Short mmCIF file of C-alpha atoms in Angstrom, two decimals:
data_model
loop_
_atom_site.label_atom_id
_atom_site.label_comp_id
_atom_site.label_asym_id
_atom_site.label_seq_id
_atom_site.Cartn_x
_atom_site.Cartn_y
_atom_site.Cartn_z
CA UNK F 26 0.34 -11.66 44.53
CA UNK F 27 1.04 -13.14 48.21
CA UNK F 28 3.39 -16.13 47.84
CA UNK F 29 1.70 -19.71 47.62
CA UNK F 30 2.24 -22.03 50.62
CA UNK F 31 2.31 -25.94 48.81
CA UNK F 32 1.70 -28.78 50.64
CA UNK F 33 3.66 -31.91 49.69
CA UNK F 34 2.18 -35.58 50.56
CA UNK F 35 4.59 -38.38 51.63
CA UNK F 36 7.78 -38.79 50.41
CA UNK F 37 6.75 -41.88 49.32
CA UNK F 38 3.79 -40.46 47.02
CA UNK F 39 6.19 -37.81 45.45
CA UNK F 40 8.13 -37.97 41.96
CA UNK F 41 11.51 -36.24 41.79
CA UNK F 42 11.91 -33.88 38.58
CA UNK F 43 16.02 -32.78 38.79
CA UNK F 44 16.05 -29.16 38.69
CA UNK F 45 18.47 -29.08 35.50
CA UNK F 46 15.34 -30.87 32.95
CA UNK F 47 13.29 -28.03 34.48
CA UNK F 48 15.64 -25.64 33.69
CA UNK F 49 17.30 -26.25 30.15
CA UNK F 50 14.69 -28.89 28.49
CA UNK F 51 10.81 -28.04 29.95
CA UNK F 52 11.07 -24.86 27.99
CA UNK F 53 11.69 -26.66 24.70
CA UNK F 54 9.29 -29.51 25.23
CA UNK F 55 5.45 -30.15 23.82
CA UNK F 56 2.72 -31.18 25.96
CA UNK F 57 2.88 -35.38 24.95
CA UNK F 58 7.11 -35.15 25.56
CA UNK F 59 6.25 -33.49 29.22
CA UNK F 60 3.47 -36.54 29.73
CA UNK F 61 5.91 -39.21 28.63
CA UNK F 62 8.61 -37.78 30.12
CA UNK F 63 6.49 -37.56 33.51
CA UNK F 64 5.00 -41.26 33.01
CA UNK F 65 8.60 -42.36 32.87
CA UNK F 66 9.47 -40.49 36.12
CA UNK F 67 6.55 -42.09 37.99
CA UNK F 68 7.14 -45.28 36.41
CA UNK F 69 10.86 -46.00 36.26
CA UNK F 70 10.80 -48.74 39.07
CA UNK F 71 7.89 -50.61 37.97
CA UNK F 72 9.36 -51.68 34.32
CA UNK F 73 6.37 -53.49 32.61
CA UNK F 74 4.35 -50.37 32.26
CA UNK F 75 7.31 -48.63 30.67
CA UNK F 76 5.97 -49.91 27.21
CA UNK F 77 5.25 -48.08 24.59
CA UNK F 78 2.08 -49.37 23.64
CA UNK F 79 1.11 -49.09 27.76
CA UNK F 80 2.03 -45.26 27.41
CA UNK F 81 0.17 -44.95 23.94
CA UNK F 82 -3.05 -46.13 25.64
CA UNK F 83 -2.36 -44.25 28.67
CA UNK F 84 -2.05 -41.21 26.35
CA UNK F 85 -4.55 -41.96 23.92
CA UNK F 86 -2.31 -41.33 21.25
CA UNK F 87 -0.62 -44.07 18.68
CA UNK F 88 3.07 -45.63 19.08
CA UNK F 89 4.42 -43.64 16.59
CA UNK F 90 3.76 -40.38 18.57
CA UNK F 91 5.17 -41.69 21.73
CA UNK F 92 8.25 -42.91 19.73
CA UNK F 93 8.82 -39.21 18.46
CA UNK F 94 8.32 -37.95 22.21
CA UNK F 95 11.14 -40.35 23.25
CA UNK F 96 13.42 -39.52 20.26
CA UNK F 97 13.10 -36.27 21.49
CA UNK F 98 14.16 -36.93 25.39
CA UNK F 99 16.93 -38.86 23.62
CA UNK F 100 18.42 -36.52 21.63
CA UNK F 101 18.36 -34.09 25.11
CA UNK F 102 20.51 -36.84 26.74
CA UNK F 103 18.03 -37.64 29.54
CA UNK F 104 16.97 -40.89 28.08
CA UNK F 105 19.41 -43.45 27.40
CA UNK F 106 19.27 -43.89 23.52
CA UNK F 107 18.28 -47.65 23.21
CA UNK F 108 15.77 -49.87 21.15
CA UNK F 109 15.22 -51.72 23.82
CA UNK F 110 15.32 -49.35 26.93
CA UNK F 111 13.38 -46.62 27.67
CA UNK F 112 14.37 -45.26 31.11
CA UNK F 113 15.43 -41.72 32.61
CA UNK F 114 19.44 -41.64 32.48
CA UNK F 115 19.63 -42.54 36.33
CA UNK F 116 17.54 -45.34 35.50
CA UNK F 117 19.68 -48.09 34.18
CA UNK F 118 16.65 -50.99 34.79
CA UNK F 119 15.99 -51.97 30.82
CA UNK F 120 12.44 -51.70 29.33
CA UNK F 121 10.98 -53.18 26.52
CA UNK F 122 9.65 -51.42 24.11
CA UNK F 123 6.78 -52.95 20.94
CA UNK F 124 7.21 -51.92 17.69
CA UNK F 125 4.66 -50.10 15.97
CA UNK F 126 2.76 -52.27 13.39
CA UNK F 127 3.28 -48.69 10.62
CA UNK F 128 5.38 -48.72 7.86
CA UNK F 129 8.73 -47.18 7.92
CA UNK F 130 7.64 -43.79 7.23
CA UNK F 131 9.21 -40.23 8.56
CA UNK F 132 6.82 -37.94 10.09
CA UNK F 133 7.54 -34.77 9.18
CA UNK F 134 8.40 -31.93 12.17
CA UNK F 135 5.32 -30.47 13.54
CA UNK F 136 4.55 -26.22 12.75
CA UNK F 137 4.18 -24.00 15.72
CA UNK F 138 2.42 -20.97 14.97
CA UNK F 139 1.79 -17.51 16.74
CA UNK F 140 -0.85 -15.65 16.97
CA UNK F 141 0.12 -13.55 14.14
CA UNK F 142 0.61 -16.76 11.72
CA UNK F 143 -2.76 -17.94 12.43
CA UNK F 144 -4.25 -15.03 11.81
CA UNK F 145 -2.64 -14.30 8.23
CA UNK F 146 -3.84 -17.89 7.05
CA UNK F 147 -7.33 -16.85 8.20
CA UNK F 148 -7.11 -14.25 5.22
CA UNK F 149 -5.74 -17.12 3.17
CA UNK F 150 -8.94 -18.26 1.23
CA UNK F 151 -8.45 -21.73 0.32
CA UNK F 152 -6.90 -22.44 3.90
CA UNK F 153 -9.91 -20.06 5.56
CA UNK F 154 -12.44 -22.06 3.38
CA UNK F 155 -10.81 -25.50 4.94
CA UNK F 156 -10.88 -24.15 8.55
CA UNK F 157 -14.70 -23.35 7.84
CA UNK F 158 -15.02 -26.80 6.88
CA UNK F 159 -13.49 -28.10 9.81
CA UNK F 160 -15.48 -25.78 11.99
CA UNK F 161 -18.87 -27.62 10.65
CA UNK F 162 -17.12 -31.01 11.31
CA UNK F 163 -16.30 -30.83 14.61
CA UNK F 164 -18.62 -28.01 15.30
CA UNK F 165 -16.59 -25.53 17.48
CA UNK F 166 -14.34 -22.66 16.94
CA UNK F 167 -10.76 -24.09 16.09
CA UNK F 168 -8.09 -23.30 18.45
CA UNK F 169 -4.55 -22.54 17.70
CA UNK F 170 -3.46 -25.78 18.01
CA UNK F 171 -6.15 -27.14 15.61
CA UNK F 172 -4.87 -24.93 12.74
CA UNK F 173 -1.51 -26.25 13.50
CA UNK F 174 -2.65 -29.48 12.72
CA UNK F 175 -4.75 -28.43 9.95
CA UNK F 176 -1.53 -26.89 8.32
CA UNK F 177 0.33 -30.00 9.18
CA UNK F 178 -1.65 -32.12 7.90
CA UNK F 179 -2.00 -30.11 4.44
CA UNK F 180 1.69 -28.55 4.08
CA UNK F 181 3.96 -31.52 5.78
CA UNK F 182 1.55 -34.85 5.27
CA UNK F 183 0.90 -32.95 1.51
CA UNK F 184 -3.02 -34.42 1.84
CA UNK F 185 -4.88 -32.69 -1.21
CA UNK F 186 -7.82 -30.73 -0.17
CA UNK F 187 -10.26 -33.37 -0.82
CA UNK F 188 -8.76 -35.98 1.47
CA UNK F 189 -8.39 -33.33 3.66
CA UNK F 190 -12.06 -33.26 3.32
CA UNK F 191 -12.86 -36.93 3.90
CA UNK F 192 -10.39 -37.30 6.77
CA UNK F 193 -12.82 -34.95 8.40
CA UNK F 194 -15.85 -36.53 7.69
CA UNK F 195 -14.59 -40.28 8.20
CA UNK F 196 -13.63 -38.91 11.73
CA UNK F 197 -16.59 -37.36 12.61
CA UNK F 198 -18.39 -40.59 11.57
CA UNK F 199 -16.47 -42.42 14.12
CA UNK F 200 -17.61 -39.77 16.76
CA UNK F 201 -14.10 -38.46 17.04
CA UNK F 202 -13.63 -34.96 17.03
CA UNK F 203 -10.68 -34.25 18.54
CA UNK F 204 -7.80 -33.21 16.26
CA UNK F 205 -5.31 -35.08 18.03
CA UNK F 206 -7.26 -38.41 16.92
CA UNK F 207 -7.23 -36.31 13.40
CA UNK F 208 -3.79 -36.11 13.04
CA UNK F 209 -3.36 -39.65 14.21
CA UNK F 210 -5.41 -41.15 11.65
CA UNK F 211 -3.76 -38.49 8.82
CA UNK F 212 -0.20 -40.31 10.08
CA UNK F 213 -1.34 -43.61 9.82
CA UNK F 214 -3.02 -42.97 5.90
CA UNK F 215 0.42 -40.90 4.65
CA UNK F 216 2.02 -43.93 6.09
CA UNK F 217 0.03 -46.27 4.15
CA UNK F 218 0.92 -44.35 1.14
CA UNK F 219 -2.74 -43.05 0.83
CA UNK F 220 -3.12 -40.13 -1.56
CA UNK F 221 -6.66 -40.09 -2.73
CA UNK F 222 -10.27 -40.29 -0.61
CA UNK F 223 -10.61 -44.13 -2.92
CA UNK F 224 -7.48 -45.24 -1.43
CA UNK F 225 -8.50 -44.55 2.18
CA UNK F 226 -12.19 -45.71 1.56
CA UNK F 227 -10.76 -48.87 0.27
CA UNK F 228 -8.06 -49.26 2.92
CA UNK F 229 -11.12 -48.47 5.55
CA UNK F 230 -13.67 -51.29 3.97
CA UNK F 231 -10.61 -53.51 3.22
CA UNK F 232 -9.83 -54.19 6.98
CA UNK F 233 -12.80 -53.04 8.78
CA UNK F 234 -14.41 -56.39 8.95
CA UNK F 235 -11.36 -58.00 10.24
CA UNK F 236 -10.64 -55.61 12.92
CA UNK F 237 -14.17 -55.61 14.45
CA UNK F 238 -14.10 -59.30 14.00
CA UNK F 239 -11.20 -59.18 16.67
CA UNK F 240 -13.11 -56.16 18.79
CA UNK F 241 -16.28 -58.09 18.87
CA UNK F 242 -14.30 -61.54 19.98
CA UNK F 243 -12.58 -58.99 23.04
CA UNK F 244 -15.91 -57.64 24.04
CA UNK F 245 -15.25 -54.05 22.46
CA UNK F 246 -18.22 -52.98 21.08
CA UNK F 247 -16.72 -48.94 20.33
CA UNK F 248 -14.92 -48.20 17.30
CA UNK F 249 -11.05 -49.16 17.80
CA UNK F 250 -8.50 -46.42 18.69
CA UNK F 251 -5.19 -46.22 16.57
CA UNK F 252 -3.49 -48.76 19.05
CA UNK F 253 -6.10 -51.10 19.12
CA UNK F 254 -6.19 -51.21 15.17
CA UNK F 255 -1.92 -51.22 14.93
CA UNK F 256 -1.98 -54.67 18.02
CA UNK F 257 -4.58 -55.76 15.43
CA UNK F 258 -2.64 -55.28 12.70
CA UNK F 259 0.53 -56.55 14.37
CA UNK F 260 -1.15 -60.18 14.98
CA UNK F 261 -1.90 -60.71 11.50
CA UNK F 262 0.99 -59.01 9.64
CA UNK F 263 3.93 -59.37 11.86
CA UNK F 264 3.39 -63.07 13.53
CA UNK F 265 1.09 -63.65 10.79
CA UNK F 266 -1.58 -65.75 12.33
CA UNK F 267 -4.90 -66.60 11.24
CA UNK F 268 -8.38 -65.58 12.21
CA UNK F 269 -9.85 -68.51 13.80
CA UNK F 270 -6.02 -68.61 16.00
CA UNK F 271 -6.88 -64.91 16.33
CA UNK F 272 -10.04 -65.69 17.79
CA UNK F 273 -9.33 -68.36 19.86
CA UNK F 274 -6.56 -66.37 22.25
CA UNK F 275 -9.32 -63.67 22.05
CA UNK F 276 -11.84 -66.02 23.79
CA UNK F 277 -9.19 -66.97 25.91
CA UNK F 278 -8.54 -63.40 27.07
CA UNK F 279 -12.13 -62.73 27.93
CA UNK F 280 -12.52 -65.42 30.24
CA UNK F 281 -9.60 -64.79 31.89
CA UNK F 282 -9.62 -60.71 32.68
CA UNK F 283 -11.71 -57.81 32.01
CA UNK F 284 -8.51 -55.23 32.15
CA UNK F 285 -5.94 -54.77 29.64
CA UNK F 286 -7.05 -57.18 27.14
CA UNK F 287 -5.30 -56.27 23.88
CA UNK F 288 -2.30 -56.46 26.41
CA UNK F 289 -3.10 -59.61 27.31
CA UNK F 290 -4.11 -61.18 24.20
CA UNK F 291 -0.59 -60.23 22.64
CA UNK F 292 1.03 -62.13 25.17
CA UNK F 293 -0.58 -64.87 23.99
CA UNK F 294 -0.27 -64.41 20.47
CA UNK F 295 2.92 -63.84 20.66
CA UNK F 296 3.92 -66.66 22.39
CA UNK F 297 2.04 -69.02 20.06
CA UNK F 298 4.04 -67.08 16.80
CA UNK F 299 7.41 -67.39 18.81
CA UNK F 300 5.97 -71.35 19.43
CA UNK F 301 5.24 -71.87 15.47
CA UNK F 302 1.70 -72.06 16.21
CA UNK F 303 -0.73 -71.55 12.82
CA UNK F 304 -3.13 -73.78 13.11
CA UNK F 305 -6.46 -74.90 16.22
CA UNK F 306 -4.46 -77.97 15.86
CA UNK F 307 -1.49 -76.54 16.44
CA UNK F 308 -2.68 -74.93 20.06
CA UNK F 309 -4.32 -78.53 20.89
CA UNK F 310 -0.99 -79.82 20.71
CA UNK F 311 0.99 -77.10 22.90
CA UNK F 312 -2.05 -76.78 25.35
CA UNK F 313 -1.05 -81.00 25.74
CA UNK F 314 2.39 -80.68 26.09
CA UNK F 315 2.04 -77.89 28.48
CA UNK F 316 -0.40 -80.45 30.85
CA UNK F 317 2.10 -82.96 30.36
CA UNK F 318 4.80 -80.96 31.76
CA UNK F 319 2.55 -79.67 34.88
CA UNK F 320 0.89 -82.96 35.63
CA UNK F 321 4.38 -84.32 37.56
CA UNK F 322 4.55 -81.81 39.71
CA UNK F 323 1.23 -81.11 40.83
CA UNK F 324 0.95 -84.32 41.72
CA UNK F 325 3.76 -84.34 43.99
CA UNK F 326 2.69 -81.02 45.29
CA UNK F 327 -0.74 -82.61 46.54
CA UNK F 328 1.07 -84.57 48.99
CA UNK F 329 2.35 -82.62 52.06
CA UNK F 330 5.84 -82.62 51.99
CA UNK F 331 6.01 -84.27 55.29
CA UNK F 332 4.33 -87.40 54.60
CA UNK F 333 7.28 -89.21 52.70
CA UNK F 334 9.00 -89.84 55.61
CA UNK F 335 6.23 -89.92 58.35
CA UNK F 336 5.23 -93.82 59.10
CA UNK F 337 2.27 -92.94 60.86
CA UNK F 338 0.94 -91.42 57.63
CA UNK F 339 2.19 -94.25 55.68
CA UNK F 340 -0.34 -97.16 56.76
CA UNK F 341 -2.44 -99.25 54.68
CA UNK F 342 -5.78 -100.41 55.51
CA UNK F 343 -6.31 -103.50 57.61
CA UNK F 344 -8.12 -107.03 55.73
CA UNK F 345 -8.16 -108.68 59.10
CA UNK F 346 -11.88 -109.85 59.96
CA UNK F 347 -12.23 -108.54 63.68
CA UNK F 348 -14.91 -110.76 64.41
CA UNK F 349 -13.85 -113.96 63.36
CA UNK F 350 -11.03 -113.07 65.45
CA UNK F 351 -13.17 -112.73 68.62
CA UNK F 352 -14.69 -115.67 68.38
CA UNK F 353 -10.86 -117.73 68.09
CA UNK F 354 -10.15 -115.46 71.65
CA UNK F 355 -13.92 -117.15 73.55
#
């Protein structure tokens, strides 16, 4: 093979990987720990998108899976092992990170299989009758990966065969076919503590209405994504608002931006949580406080600030009758 001639663009359009991560740690790493690890790279001077909820939707994958892939740059040394950062080592510049809405819950360490392993649980019938079922799901040969998480899913998360079963088919009715997104939502149930297809029915049809409530008031008319449902989740369980509070930072979002609206919206929720705010009432009052405190100094700001001392600019408007005047002069 003749030796490839690449072209780099501008220094200033380039991301730096040091040769020693390439090396010792690249080998060891899964596909999401080399995207986060990347993101971080191309990222590390720009600190507000070094978030793990920004990465998650980046990623399309929930909080909890880009917490693992930090844990593991962490535990390599390259990131520096903070709640609150989440930067390459050379990168001292903290970044805030949002905690997942989930439960404390460890998720168990991922199987890698060969070629070899996947092909002995293919002569495994109760495992070769599930992969048939997931074959008519998502209708498709499964790759390797896909029995991984198939054998995850059964083995680690310990999901019985017929909650294997629904997981499948409540996917697949949400037009999501991709195992990753399968394995997400398998997290967020063993999480929950969810053991039986009535337990995630329930859990489904016990929140459903208030989480499209929310996408409908953002303008979201698809089904919500793992992050969407956990920044959901966050607003009523961790700063424990209300709906119509909810709603109203909602309507506030969607006439102010069309990008990055759950974003958005949680900087205003959480604002109004760190504020006390529970109540319509309650905003009325900050919304006149905050007017209060802005009036003063737009006010002085309409003036030009050359004015105050300018006595040309400082005249009043003449009473004296001009004519009556004339006439006195004749």
């Amino acid at each position: 093979m003749k030796n490839a001639n690449i072209q780099l663009t501008s220094p200033l359009e380039v991301t730096v990987i040091p040769n020693m991560v390439i090396d010792q740690v690249v080998p060891e790493a899964n596909e999401l720990q080399l995207k986060v690890y990347l993101y971080i790279l191309r990222h590390q001077a720009d600190s507000d998108q070094i978030q793990i909820s920004r990465m998650a939707d980046f990623f399309n994958e929930t909080e909890k899976e880009i917490s693992r892939a930090l844990r593991f740059w962490e535990q390599k040394g390259i990131l520096v092992p903070s709640h609150e950062e989440a930067s390459p080592k050379q990168d001292t510049a903290p970044h805030q990170q949002e905690a997942p809405c989930e439960t404390d819950f460890t998720v168990p360490v991922r199987p890698r299989l060969s070629r070899n392993e996947v092909q002995q649980l293919s002569k495994d019938r109760e495992f070769s009758e599930l992969m048939f079922l997931a074959e008519a799901f998502v209708g498709r040969p499964l790759t390797a990966r896909d029995v991984e998480s198939l054998l995850f899913i059964r083995e680690n998360l310990r999901f019985s065969s017929e909650l294997l079963e629904y997981l499948l088919e409540y996917c697949t009715s949400q037009n999501k076919k991709n195992f990753k997104y399968v394995e997400s939502v398998a997290v967020a149930w063993a999480s929950q503590g969810i053991t039986t297809p009535e337990e995630a029915k329930a859990q489904s049809q016990g929140h459903s209405k208030r989480i499209y409530s929310v996408m409908n008031a953002l303008g979201k008319k698809s089904d919500p994504t793992p992050t969407e449902t956990a920044y959901i989740n966050r607003w009523y369980q961790e700063y424990g608002l209300t709906q119509e509070v909810i709603g109203e930072a909602c309507r506030r979002t969607v006439l102010a931006t069309d990008k990055n609206r759950f974003q958005y919206a949680d900087k205003i929720l959480r604002s109004w949580s760190q504020a006390g705010v529970r109540s319509l009432e309650d905003i009325a009052k900050a919304d006149t406080a905050y007017t209060q405190k802005k009036t003063p100094a737009s006010r002085r700001s309409a003036q030009p600030a050359y004015a105050a001392n300018n006595p040309f600019l400082q005249h009043t408007q003449s009473d004296t009758d001009y004519a009556s005047l004339e006439k006195l002069l004749q």
